[in-house]
PDB file of C-alpha atoms in Angstrom:
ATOM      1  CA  UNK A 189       0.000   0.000   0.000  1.00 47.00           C
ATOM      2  CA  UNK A 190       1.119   3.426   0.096  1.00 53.00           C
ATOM      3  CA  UNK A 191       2.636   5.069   3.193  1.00 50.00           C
ATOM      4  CA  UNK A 192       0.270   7.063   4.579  1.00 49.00           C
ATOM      5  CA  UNK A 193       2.946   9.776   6.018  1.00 50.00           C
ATOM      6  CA  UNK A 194       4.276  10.239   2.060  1.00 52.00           C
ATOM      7  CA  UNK A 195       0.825  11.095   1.334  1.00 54.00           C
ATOM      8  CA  UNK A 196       0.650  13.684   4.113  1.00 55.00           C
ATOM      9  CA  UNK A 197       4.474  14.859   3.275  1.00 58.00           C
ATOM     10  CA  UNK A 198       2.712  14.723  -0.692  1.00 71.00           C
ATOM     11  CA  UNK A 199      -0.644  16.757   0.006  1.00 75.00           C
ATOM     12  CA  UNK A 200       1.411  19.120   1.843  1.00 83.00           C
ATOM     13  CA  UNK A 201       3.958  19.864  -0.700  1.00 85.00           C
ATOM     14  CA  UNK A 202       1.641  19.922  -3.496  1.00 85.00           C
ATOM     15  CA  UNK A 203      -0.743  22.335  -1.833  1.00 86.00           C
ATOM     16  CA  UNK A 204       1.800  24.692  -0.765  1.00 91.00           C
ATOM     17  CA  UNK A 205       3.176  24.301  -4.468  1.00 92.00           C
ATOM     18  CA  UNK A 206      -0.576  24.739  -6.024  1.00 91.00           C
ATOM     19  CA  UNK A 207      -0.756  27.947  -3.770  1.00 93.00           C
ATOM     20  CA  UNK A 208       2.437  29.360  -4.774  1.00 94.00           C
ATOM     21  CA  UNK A 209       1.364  29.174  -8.607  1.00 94.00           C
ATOM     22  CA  UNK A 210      -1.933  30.226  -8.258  1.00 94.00           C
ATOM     23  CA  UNK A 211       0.112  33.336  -6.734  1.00 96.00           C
ATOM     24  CA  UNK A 212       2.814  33.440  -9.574  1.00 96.00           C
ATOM     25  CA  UNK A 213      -0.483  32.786 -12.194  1.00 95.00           C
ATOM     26  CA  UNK A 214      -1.976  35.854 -10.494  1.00 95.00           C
ATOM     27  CA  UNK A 215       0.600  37.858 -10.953  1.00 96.00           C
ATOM     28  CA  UNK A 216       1.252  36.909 -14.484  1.00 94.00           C
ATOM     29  CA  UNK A 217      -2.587  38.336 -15.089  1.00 94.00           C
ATOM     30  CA  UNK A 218      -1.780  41.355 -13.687  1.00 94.00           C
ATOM     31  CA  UNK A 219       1.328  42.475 -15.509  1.00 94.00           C
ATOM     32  CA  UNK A 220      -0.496  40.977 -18.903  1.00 93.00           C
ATOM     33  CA  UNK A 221      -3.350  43.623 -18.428  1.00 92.00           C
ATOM     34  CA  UNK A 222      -0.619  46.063 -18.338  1.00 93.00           C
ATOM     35  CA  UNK A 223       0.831  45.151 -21.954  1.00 90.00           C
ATOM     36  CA  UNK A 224      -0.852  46.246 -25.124  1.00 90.00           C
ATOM     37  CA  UNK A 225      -1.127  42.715 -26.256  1.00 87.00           C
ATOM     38  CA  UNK A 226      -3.993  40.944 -26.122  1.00 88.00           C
ATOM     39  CA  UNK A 227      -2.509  37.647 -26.816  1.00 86.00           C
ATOM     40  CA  UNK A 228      -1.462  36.788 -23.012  1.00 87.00           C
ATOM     41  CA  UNK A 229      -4.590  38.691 -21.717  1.00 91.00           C
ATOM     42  CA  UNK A 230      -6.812  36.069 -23.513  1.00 92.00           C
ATOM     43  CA  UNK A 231      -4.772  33.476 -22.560  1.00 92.00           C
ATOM     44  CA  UNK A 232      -5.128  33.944 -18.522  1.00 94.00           C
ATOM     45  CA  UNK A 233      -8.744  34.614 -19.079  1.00 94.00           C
ATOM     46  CA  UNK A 234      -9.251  31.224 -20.318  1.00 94.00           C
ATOM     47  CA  UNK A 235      -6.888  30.018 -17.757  1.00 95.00           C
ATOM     48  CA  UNK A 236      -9.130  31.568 -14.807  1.00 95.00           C
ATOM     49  CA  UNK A 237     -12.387  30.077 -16.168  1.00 95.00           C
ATOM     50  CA  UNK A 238     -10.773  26.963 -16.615  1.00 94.00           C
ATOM     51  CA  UNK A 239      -9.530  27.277 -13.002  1.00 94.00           C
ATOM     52  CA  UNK A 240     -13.112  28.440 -11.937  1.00 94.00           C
ATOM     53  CA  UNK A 241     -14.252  24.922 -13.468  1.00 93.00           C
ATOM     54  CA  UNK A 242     -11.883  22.507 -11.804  1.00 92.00           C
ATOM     55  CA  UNK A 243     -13.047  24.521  -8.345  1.00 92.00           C
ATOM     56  CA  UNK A 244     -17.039  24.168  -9.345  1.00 93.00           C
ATOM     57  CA  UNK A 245     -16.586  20.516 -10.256  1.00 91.00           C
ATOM     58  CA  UNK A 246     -13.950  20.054  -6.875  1.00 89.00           C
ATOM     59  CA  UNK A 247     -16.627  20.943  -4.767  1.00 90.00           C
ATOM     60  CA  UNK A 248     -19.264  18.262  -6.118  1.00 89.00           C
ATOM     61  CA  UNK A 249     -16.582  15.117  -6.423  1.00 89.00           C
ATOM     62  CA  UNK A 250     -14.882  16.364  -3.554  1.00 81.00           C
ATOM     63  CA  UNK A 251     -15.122  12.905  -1.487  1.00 82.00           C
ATOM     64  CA  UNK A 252     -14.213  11.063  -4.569  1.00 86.00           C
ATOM     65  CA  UNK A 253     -11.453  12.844  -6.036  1.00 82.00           C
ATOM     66  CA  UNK A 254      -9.695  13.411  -2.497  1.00 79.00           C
ATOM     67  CA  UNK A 255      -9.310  10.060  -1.719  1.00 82.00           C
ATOM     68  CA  UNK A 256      -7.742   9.278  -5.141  1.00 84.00           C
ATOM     69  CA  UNK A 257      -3.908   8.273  -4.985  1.00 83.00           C
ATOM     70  CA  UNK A 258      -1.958  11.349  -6.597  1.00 83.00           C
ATOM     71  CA  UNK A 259      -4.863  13.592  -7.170  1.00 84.00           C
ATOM     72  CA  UNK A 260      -3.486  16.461  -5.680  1.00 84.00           C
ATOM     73  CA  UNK A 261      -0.146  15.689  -7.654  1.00 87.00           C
ATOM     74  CA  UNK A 262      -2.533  15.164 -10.912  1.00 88.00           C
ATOM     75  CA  UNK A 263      -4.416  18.618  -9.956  1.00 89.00           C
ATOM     76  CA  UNK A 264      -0.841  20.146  -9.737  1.00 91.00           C
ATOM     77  CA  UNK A 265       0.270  19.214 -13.086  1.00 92.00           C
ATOM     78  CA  UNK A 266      -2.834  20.239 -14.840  1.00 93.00           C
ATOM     79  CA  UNK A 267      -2.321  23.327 -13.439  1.00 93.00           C
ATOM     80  CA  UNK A 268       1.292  23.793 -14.678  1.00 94.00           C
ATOM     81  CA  UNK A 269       0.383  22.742 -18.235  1.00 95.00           C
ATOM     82  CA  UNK A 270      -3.146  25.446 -18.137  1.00 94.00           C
ATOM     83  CA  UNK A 271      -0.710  27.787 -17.032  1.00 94.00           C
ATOM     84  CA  UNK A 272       2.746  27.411 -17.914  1.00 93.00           C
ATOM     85  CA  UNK A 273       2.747  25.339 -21.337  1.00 94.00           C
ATOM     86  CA  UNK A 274      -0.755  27.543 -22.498  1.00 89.00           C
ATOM     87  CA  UNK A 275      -2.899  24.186 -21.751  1.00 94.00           C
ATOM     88  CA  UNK A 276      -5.722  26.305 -21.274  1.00 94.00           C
ATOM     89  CA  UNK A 277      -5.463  27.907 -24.874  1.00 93.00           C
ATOM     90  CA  UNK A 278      -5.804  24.215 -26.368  1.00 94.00           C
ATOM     91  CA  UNK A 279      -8.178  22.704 -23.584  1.00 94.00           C
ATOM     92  CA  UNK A 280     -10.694  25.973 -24.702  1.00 94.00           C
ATOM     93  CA  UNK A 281      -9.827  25.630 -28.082  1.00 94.00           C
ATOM     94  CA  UNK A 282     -10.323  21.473 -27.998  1.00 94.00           C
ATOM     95  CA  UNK A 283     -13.660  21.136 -26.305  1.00 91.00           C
ATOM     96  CA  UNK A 284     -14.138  23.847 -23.858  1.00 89.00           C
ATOM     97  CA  UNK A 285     -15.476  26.510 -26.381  1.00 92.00           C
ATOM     98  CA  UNK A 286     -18.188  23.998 -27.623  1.00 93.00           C
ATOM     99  CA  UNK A 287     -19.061  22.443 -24.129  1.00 93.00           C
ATOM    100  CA  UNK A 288     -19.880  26.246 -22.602  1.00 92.00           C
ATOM    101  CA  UNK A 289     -21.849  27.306 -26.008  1.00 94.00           C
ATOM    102  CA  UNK A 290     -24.173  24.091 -25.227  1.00 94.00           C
ATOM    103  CA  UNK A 291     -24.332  25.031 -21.597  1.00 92.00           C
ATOM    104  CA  UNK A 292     -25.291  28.506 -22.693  1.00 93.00           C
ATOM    105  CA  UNK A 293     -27.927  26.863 -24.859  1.00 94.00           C
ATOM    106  CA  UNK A 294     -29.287  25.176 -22.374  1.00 94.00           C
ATOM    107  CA  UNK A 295     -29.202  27.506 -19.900  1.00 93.00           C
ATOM    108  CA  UNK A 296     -31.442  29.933 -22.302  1.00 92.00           C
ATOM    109  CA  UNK A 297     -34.231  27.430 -23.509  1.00 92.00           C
ATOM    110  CA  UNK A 298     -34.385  26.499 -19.087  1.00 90.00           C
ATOM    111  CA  UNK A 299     -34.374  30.436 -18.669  1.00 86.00           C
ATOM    112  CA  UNK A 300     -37.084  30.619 -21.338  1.00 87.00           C
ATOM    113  CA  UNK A 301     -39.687  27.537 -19.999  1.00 86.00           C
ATOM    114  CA  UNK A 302     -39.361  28.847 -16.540  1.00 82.00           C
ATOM    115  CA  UNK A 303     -40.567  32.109 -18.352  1.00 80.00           C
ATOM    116  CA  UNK A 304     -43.328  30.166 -19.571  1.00 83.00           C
ATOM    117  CA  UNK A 305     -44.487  28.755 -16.034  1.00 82.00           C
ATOM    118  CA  UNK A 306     -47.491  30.591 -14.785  1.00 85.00           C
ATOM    119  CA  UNK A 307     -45.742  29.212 -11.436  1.00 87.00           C
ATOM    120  CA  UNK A 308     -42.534  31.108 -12.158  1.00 84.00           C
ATOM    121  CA  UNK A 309     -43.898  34.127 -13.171  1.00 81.00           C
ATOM    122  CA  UNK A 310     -45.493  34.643  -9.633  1.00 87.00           C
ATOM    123  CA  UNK A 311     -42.529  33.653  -7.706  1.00 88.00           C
ATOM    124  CA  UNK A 312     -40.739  35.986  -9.966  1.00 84.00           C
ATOM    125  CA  UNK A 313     -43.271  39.017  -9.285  1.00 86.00           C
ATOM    126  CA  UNK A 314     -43.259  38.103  -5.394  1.00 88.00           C
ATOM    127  CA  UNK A 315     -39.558  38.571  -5.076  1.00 90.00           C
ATOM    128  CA  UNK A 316     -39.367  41.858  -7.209  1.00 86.00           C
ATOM    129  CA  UNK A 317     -42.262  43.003  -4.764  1.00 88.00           C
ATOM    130  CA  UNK A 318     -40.208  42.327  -2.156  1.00 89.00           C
ATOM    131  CA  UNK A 319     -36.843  43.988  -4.085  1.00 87.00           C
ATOM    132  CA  UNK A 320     -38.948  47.188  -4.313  1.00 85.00           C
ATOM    133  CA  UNK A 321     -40.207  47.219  -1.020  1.00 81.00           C
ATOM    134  CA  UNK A 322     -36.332  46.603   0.258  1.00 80.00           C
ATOM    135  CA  UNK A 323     -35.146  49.569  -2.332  1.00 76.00           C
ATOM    136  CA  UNK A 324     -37.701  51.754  -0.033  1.00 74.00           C
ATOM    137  CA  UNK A 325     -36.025  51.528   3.301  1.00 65.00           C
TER     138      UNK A 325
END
């Protein structure tokens, strides 16, 4: 089996590692807003919503995917190659661009049945009611 100290020693390291380039990453979107080019802004804009996709889809496989041998050393490599090797440019570029234009799809014909729910439309007057009478105070 594997050695359960290593895997403390291994979640510590790679966290204080996954920290560091989230820090370094943050930085690098910082001084790219400050160039003219819009090359590297693009790129750490589809880095973050990358990132911001790993962290939504953490938090619902979270008891699976932290008792996984070498996930946090898996999560720390995919965040070197987003980052560092412009992974995220060719994740987007591969299947990210088509998966969020479905998800905005989706999202739009749900946004427009709910529209279509006599249910919905009360709900949806009862909380602006409430918005307006908040606004008041």
């Amino acid at each position: 089996g594997i050695n359960a100290e290593y895997m403390g020693i291994g979640h510590t390291f790679t966290n204080f590692a996954t920290r560091n380039l989230l820090l370094y990453f943050g930085y690098n979107s910082w001084k790219s807003i400050e160039t003219p080019s819009m090359r590297d802004d693009a790129h750490w804009l589809t880095f973050w919503l990358l990132f911001s996709v790993v962290q939504f889809l953490e938090f619902f496989l979270d008891f699976f995917l932290y008792n996984l041998p070498f996930y946090y050393e898996a999560k720390l490599g995919l965040l070197v190659y987003l980052g560092l090797f412009k992974g995220a440019t060719v994740v987007y570029n591969s299947f990210g661009k088509q998966t969020f234009e479905l998800a905005e799809q989706q999202a739009t014909n749900l946004a427009s049945k709910a529209n279509e729910n006599p249910q919905f439309a009360k709900l949806k007057e009862q909380i602006n009611a409430s918005l307006a009478g908040l606004k008041k105070k």
